[in-house]
Structure formats: structure tokens, C-alpha cells
Coordinates of C-alpha atoms in Angstrom, one line a residue:
Chain A
M1 CA -34.0 7.4 -7.1
K2 CA -31.8 7.4 -10.2
L3 CA -28.2 8.5 -10.1
K4 CA -29.1 11.3 -12.5
E5 CA -31.6 12.8 -10.1
L6 CA -29.0 12.5 -7.3
V7 CA -26.5 14.5 -9.3
E8 CA -28.9 17.3 -9.9
K9 CA -30.4 17.4 -6.5
F10 CA -27.1 17.5 -4.5
D11 CA -25.0 19.4 -7.0
L12 CA -22.5 16.6 -7.5
Q13 CA -19.6 17.0 -9.9
I14 CA -19.4 14.0 -12.3
Q15 CA -15.9 12.8 -12.9
C16 CA -16.5 9.9 -15.2
A17 CA -19.0 7.4 -16.6
S18 CA -21.7 10.0 -17.1
D19 CA -23.4 7.5 -19.5
R20 CA -24.2 5.3 -16.5
L21 CA -26.5 7.6 -14.6
E22 CA -29.8 5.9 -15.5
R23 CA -29.2 3.3 -12.8
E24 CA -31.6 3.1 -9.9
I25 CA -30.0 3.5 -6.5
K26 CA -30.9 0.7 -4.1
G27 CA -29.3 2.1 -0.9
G28 CA -26.2 3.7 0.5
Y29 CA -23.1 2.9 2.4
V30 CA -20.5 5.1 4.0
S31 CA -17.0 3.9 4.9
D32 CA -13.3 4.7 4.4
L33 CA -12.1 1.2 4.9
L34 CA -12.0 -0.9 1.7
S35 CA -12.2 -4.1 3.7
D36 CA -15.4 -2.9 5.3
V37 CA -17.0 -2.1 2.0
I38 CA -16.0 -5.5 0.6
A39 CA -17.7 -7.1 3.6
N40 CA -20.8 -4.9 3.8
G41 CA -21.4 -3.0 0.6
R42 CA -24.4 -4.2 -1.5
A43 CA -25.1 -4.2 -5.2
G44 CA -26.8 -0.9 -6.2
D45 CA -25.4 1.1 -3.2
V46 CA -24.0 4.5 -3.6
W47 CA -20.7 4.5 -1.6
I48 CA -19.7 7.7 0.2
T49 CA -16.0 7.9 1.0
L50 CA -13.0 10.2 1.3
Q51 CA -10.6 7.7 -0.4
I52 CA -9.4 8.8 -3.8
H53 CA -7.0 6.1 -4.8
Q54 CA -7.6 3.6 -7.7
N55 CA -8.5 0.6 -5.5
I56 CA -11.9 2.2 -4.7
V57 CA -12.9 1.4 -8.3
G58 CA -11.9 -2.2 -8.0
V59 CA -14.0 -2.5 -4.8
A60 CA -17.0 -0.8 -6.4
S61 CA -16.8 -3.1 -9.4
L62 CA -16.4 -6.2 -7.2
K63 CA -19.5 -5.3 -5.2
D64 CA -21.5 -3.9 -8.2
L65 CA -22.0 -0.6 -6.5
A66 CA -24.0 2.0 -8.4
A67 CA -21.5 4.9 -7.8
I68 CA -18.8 6.4 -5.7
I69 CA -19.3 9.8 -4.1
I70 CA -16.1 11.4 -2.8
I71 CA -16.7 14.0 -0.1
N72 CA -15.1 17.3 1.1
G73 CA -14.4 18.3 -2.5
R74 CA -11.5 15.9 -2.7
Q75 CA -10.4 15.1 -6.3
P76 CA -9.8 11.5 -7.3
E77 CA -6.4 10.6 -8.5
E78 CA -5.9 10.5 -12.3
N79 CA -5.5 6.7 -12.5
T80 CA -8.6 6.4 -10.4
I81 CA -10.7 8.2 -13.0
E82 CA -9.0 6.2 -15.8
K83 CA -9.9 3.0 -14.2
A84 CA -13.4 4.0 -13.4
K85 CA -14.0 5.0 -17.1
N86 CA -12.9 1.5 -18.1
E87 CA -15.0 -0.2 -15.5
G88 CA -18.0 2.1 -16.1
I89 CA -18.2 3.2 -12.4
P90 CA -19.5 6.7 -12.0
I91 CA -17.5 8.8 -9.6
M92 CA -19.0 12.0 -8.3
V93 CA -17.5 14.7 -6.0
S94 CA -19.5 16.5 -3.3
K95 CA -18.3 19.6 -1.5
M96 CA -20.1 18.5 1.6
C97 CA -18.7 16.5 4.4
A98 CA -19.8 12.9 4.9
F99 CA -22.2 13.7 7.8
E100 CA -24.0 16.4 5.9
L101 CA -24.2 14.5 2.6
V102 CA -25.4 11.2 4.2
G103 CA -28.0 13.1 6.2
R104 CA -29.4 14.7 3.1
L105 CA -29.3 11.4 1.1
Y106 CA -31.2 9.7 3.9
N107 CA -33.9 12.5 3.9
A108 CA -34.2 12.0 0.2
G109 CA -35.2 8.4 0.8
I110 CA -31.8 6.5 0.4
S111 CA -31.4 4.1 3.2
G112 CA -28.6 2.0 4.7
T113 CA -31.0 -0.8 5.5
R114 CA -33.1 -2.9 3.1
Chain B
M1 CA 35.2 -1.6 8.7
L2 CA 32.3 0.7 8.2
G3 CA 31.3 2.0 4.8
W4 CA 28.3 3.7 3.2
L5 CA 25.9 1.3 1.5
R6 CA 22.9 2.4 -0.5
G7 CA 19.7 0.5 0.2
D8 CA 16.3 0.5 -1.4
L9 CA 14.5 -1.9 0.9
H10 CA 10.9 -1.4 -0.3
I11 CA 10.5 -2.9 -3.8
H12 CA 7.5 -4.8 -5.1
T13 CA 7.5 -7.7 -7.6
C14 CA 5.0 -8.9 -10.1
L15 CA 3.3 -10.7 -7.2
S16 CA 1.8 -7.5 -6.0
P17 CA -1.4 -6.9 -7.9
C18 CA -0.7 -3.2 -8.4
A19 CA 2.9 -3.8 -9.6
D20 CA 4.0 -4.0 -13.2
S21 CA 4.3 -7.5 -14.7
G22 CA 7.9 -6.6 -15.6
M23 CA 9.0 -6.6 -12.0
L24 CA 10.8 -9.9 -12.4
P25 CA 13.8 -11.0 -10.2
M26 CA 16.6 -10.7 -12.8
A27 CA 15.2 -7.5 -14.1
I28 CA 14.9 -6.0 -10.6
V29 CA 18.4 -7.0 -9.7
K30 CA 19.8 -5.6 -12.9
E31 CA 18.0 -2.3 -12.4
A32 CA 19.2 -2.1 -8.8
K33 CA 22.8 -2.6 -9.8
K34 CA 22.5 -0.1 -12.6
N35 CA 21.3 2.4 -9.9
N36 CA 24.3 1.7 -7.7
L37 CA 22.3 0.1 -4.9
Q38 CA 24.2 -2.3 -2.7
M39 CA 21.1 -3.8 -1.0
I40 CA 17.5 -4.1 -1.8
G41 CA 14.4 -5.3 0.0
I42 CA 11.5 -7.2 -1.5
C43 CA 8.2 -6.3 0.2
D44 CA 5.1 -7.5 -1.7
H45 CA 1.6 -6.9 -0.4
N46 CA 0.8 -9.5 2.2
S47 CA 3.0 -12.2 0.6
V48 CA 6.6 -13.3 0.6
E49 CA 6.3 -15.8 -2.3
N50 CA 8.7 -14.1 -4.7
V51 CA 11.3 -13.3 -2.1
E52 CA 13.5 -16.4 -2.6
A53 CA 13.5 -16.0 -6.3
V54 CA 14.8 -12.4 -6.1
R55 CA 17.3 -13.4 -3.4
K56 CA 18.8 -16.1 -5.6
A57 CA 18.9 -13.8 -8.6
G58 CA 20.7 -11.3 -6.4
K59 CA 23.2 -13.8 -5.1
R60 CA 24.2 -14.7 -8.7
A61 CA 24.8 -11.0 -9.4
G62 CA 26.4 -10.1 -6.1
L63 CA 23.5 -8.0 -4.8
A64 CA 22.2 -8.3 -1.2
V65 CA 18.5 -9.0 -1.1
M66 CA 16.5 -8.8 2.1
G67 CA 13.3 -10.6 2.4
G68 CA 10.3 -8.7 3.5
I69 CA 6.5 -8.2 3.3
E70 CA 4.2 -5.2 3.3
I71 CA 1.4 -6.1 5.6
T72 CA -2.0 -4.4 5.5
S73 CA -3.4 -4.0 9.0
Q74 CA -7.0 -4.0 10.1
E75 CA -6.8 -0.2 10.1
E76 CA -5.6 -0.4 6.4
V77 CA -2.2 0.8 7.4
H78 CA 0.8 -0.6 5.5
I79 CA 3.7 -1.9 7.7
L80 CA 6.9 -3.3 6.3
G81 CA 8.5 -6.3 7.9
L82 CA 12.1 -7.1 6.9
F83 CA 13.7 -10.4 8.1
S84 CA 17.0 -12.2 7.9
R85 CA 15.8 -15.7 8.5
K86 CA 14.0 -17.6 5.8
S87 CA 11.9 -19.4 8.4
A88 CA 10.7 -16.0 9.8
L89 CA 9.4 -15.1 6.4
W90 CA 7.3 -18.2 6.2
D91 CA 6.1 -17.7 9.8
I92 CA 4.9 -14.2 9.1
Q93 CA 3.4 -15.4 5.8
D94 CA 1.5 -18.0 7.7
M95 CA 0.1 -15.5 10.2
V96 CA -0.9 -13.1 7.4
Y97 CA -2.6 -15.7 5.2
K98 CA -4.6 -16.9 8.2
S99 CA -6.2 -13.5 8.7
L100 CA -6.5 -12.5 5.0
S101 CA -9.8 -13.4 3.3
G102 CA -11.2 -13.2 -0.2
D103 CA -10.0 -14.2 -3.7
N104 CA -8.3 -11.9 -6.1
D105 CA -10.0 -10.7 -9.3
E106 CA -7.2 -10.2 -11.8
N107 CA -9.3 -7.9 -14.0
L108 CA -10.2 -5.6 -11.1
F109 CA -7.0 -5.5 -9.0
G110 CA -4.3 -7.0 -11.3
E111 CA -2.3 -10.2 -11.7
Q112 CA -0.3 -11.8 -8.9
I113 CA 2.4 -13.7 -10.6
C114 CA 4.8 -16.2 -8.9
V115 CA 8.2 -16.5 -10.5
D116 CA 11.5 -18.4 -10.2
E117 CA 15.0 -16.9 -10.1
Y118 CA 15.2 -16.9 -13.9
D119 CA 12.1 -14.8 -14.3
R120 CA 10.1 -17.8 -15.3
V121 CA 6.4 -17.8 -14.4
I122 CA 5.6 -20.7 -12.0
G123 CA 2.1 -19.8 -11.0
S124 CA -0.2 -17.2 -9.7
N125 CA -1.4 -16.3 -6.2
K126 CA -5.2 -16.6 -5.9
R127 CA -5.6 -14.7 -2.6
L128 CA -6.9 -11.1 -2.3
L129 CA -3.4 -9.7 -1.6
I130 CA -4.7 -6.1 -1.9
G131 CA -7.1 -6.8 1.0
A132 CA -6.6 -6.0 4.6
T133 CA -5.7 -8.6 7.2
G134 CA -7.7 -8.7 10.5
L135 CA -4.5 -8.0 12.4
T136 CA -4.1 -4.8 14.4
L137 CA -1.0 -2.6 14.1
E138 CA 0.2 -3.7 17.6
K139 CA -0.2 -7.3 16.7
I140 CA 1.7 -6.9 13.4
V141 CA 4.6 -5.0 14.9
G142 CA 4.8 -7.4 17.8
A143 CA 4.9 -10.4 15.5
I144 CA 7.6 -8.9 13.3
H145 CA 9.8 -8.3 16.4
H146 CA 9.0 -11.7 17.8
L147 CA 10.5 -13.1 14.6
G148 CA 13.6 -11.0 14.8
G149 CA 12.5 -8.6 12.1
L150 CA 12.5 -4.9 11.5
A151 CA 9.1 -3.0 11.5
V152 CA 8.8 0.1 9.5
A153 CA 5.6 2.2 8.9
S154 CA 5.3 2.6 5.1
H155 CA 5.2 5.9 3.2
I156 CA 3.8 8.0 6.1
D157 CA 3.5 11.1 4.0
R158 CA 1.0 9.5 1.6
Q159 CA -2.7 10.0 1.6
S160 CA -3.7 6.4 1.6
F161 CA -2.7 3.3 3.5
S162 CA -0.3 5.2 5.7
I163 CA -0.4 5.3 9.5
I164 CA -0.9 9.1 9.3
S165 CA -3.6 8.9 6.7
Q166 CA -5.5 6.2 8.6
L167 CA -5.0 7.2 12.2
G168 CA -3.6 10.7 12.1
F169 CA -1.0 9.9 14.7
I170 CA 1.4 7.2 15.9
P171 CA -0.1 5.4 18.8
G172 CA 2.0 5.6 22.0
G173 CA 3.6 2.3 22.7
L174 CA 3.8 1.2 19.1
T175 CA 7.4 0.1 18.9
L176 CA 8.2 0.8 15.2
D177 CA 11.8 0.7 14.3
A178 CA 11.5 3.5 11.7
L179 CA 9.2 5.5 9.5
E180 CA 9.4 5.5 5.8
I181 CA 9.0 8.6 3.7
S182 CA 8.0 8.3 0.1
P183 CA 10.0 9.7 -2.9
L184 CA 7.3 12.2 -3.3
A185 CA 8.0 14.1 -0.1
S186 CA 9.9 17.4 -0.5
R187 CA 13.0 18.2 1.6
E188 CA 10.9 20.6 3.8
R189 CA 8.3 17.9 4.4
R190 CA 11.0 15.4 5.3
Y191 CA 12.5 17.9 7.8
A192 CA 9.1 18.5 9.3
F193 CA 8.6 14.7 9.9
C194 CA 12.1 14.6 11.5
Q195 CA 11.0 17.3 13.9
K196 CA 7.6 15.9 14.6
Y197 CA 8.3 12.2 15.2
D198 CA 10.7 10.6 17.5
F199 CA 11.6 7.7 15.2
P200 CA 14.4 7.2 12.7
L201 CA 13.4 8.1 9.2
L202 CA 14.1 6.1 6.1
T203 CA 13.2 6.6 2.5
F204 CA 12.8 3.9 -0.2
S205 CA 11.2 3.9 -3.6
D206 CA 8.2 1.6 -3.0
A207 CA 8.9 0.7 -6.7
H208 CA 6.0 -0.9 -8.6
C209 CA 7.8 -0.6 -11.9
L210 CA 11.4 -1.0 -13.0
N211 CA 12.0 2.7 -13.6
D212 CA 11.2 3.6 -10.0
I213 CA 13.8 1.3 -8.4
G214 CA 16.3 3.5 -6.6
K215 CA 14.3 6.6 -7.1
S216 CA 14.6 7.0 -3.4
F217 CA 17.0 5.2 -1.1
S218 CA 18.7 5.4 2.3
S219 CA 22.4 5.3 2.9
F220 CA 23.6 3.1 5.7
L221 CA 27.1 3.4 7.3
I222 CA 27.5 -0.2 8.2
E223 CA 30.0 -3.1 8.1
R224 CA 28.1 -5.3 5.6
A225 CA 24.8 -5.5 3.9
S226 CA 22.7 -7.4 6.4
L227 CA 19.6 -6.9 8.5
E228 CA 21.5 -7.0 11.7
E229 CA 23.8 -4.1 10.5
T230 CA 20.8 -2.2 9.3
K231 CA 19.2 -2.5 12.7
K232 CA 22.3 -1.2 14.3
A233 CA 22.4 1.8 11.9
L234 CA 18.9 2.7 13.1
T235 CA 20.1 2.9 16.7
D236 CA 23.5 4.5 16.0
D237 CA 25.2 1.5 17.4
N238 CA 29.0 1.7 17.5
G239 CA 29.4 4.4 14.9
R240 CA 26.8 3.1 12.5
K241 CA 24.2 5.4 11.1
V242 CA 21.7 6.1 8.5
S243 CA 21.2 9.1 6.2
I244 CA 18.3 10.0 3.9
E245 CA 20.1 13.0 2.3

């Protein structure tokens, strides 16, 4: 599935890098620990987290993640969006909680294993 | 004789990837003196490599500089360790480096510049200082105390990297010496923390750029600017005390 389809299907609010939504999603990862994502995130993953600070962008770039989805309607900090624009990392916000969102993504065919 | 001294004991240097490159020893000391601080603490992320440079710059200018570190625990909680002995700094550094993996990417996380006491660049740190160590909170606080240091939970009111944001509570038996409140917290919020937690409260700037130095500080009624006296202030030893008003 492409990021673009994900945005429409799950009513995600795009915060930045809307020109990068043609990318194909390879899988998903959910974690609120940066060190865990650095260790286990894979290129092309969508990353589901509640963290809103700018270091999430660095981690997403480092691991070549497809996008960051922030849950519970939390708004990313301003400098997070600024950095994500520069790095070309799409950030989306979902009103859902992590459990609900991940369940729906899984049902839509996005998996945590490859 | 006791007197009130202003301390901002949580200041970053250009070694921290997220700090401004202008956070150089002489510049920091100058700014601290301008803001009427009598003692400062240098706590970079997971490294003590710029501490000596700032200490020497402080000595020349007559400003007390305490050496410290801001360690990221396995739970991604920031803990400040402040020390009086130079050897303790290197010991804690050694422990942190052994459990910190990865290399820094300057473009993604920022530069990590090592400097001397005249603000001259002497190198850069290649480790992923923004990363988390494999050390638990208990292990970090235990090690800080074992080395004679002071263990303070950083910016507990903040939404990221604080003990409250990561755990939601302070584990029983965790022998922290104090909790730090960030400059962002309102008076009401500070009061609420005072009521809620049975630890001394401190407030420091957590400065990442020169303008932020002294934005928040704690006042210590102590005999002299030293770690031992600061410790005594936290336990109200012999008339010593601390105020965050």
C-alpha cells in the first residue's frame, strides 16, 4: 500500500512532506522508545508512536522509515515539523490510540513481520 | 558563614548534539557571570568530555563549575549526575560509554564538538550521544552514589525523556537526591510537584543556547560553592537550604 492510500483510508492529518506520499509501505513498527526503533525499525516501515519531539525525525531518517504516525491526536512540536520538512519525512497524526490504529493497519495488510 | 548562592547546574555545551555550537566554555562562563550565577553545572548528554574545559575557563573568571553528565537510561529517562572528583567523572563516563552503542550522524542529530578552555575546537565525539544506554534507572542512580555524586531526575514536568513521561511515577526505592523542574513549569505546577513528591525540588535552565543560561536557577544557602555544600542544602543540614522561588 502507498502512503497516500493510507492517509485517505484512515483519515490521517498530514503535517508535512505531503509530496512524499507515493512511497510504498513495506511494513509497520510501533514503539515509543527511540533506542528500540533504532534497533528494530526497518526501511519502508510506518512508525507508530506517541513521541512528538524532534529526535523522532532523526531516527526516521536514520532508518529510512516511510513515515511517522503520531497517535491520540497529539500534535508534533514545531521544530519537529520543521526538521521533518527538511528531511522529507512525512508526519501524520491519527486521532486513534495505538492499539486501534495498529489493528486496522494490520487488517489492511500492513505487517510487522517480513 | 552561610550565604545565598545562585546555581544553574544543568547546562549543555557544544558537545551535546542538540545544543548550539556557540555553547563554548568562555562564552558560557561569561553569560553565567552576566546573569549573576555563582555556580554552574555542565551536564552534556552521556559525556563529560567538555567538563574540564569549562571548569578551567570558570576558574580563570572566578566562577565555580561543577562537573556532571546527563545520562539516558534504558527507559529513556534523563538523569543528572553531578560530581566533585575528576576521577568520578571519568568513571561514570567509562560506564556510560560501555553501554552506549551506535555512531552519531551529524546531519541528523547535530555536531558533537570537543573544545579546550579557550573555546578552541579540539575534535568531535563520534558516539551516538543522543542514544539511550542499556543502564536501568536503579543502576544509574546507584553508580552515581557509589562515586559520591548527586543524582537528580531531569525536567520531570517535560513530555519527553523525563521520569514522569516515561514511567508515569517514581519507582519506590529509587534514591534520587532531587527532582528538577524545567523553566517552562508554572508556579502552580511547581507547587503541585512539591505536594505530590517527597523529594527536594530544584530548577535549572537545561540551557542548550547562551540565551537560556540562568533562565531558571536554584538558590542555595550554603558556606561555599561546592558539591558537598549543595548536598547538605538538599537535606537541610545545619541551617543550609535550597529555594526555587
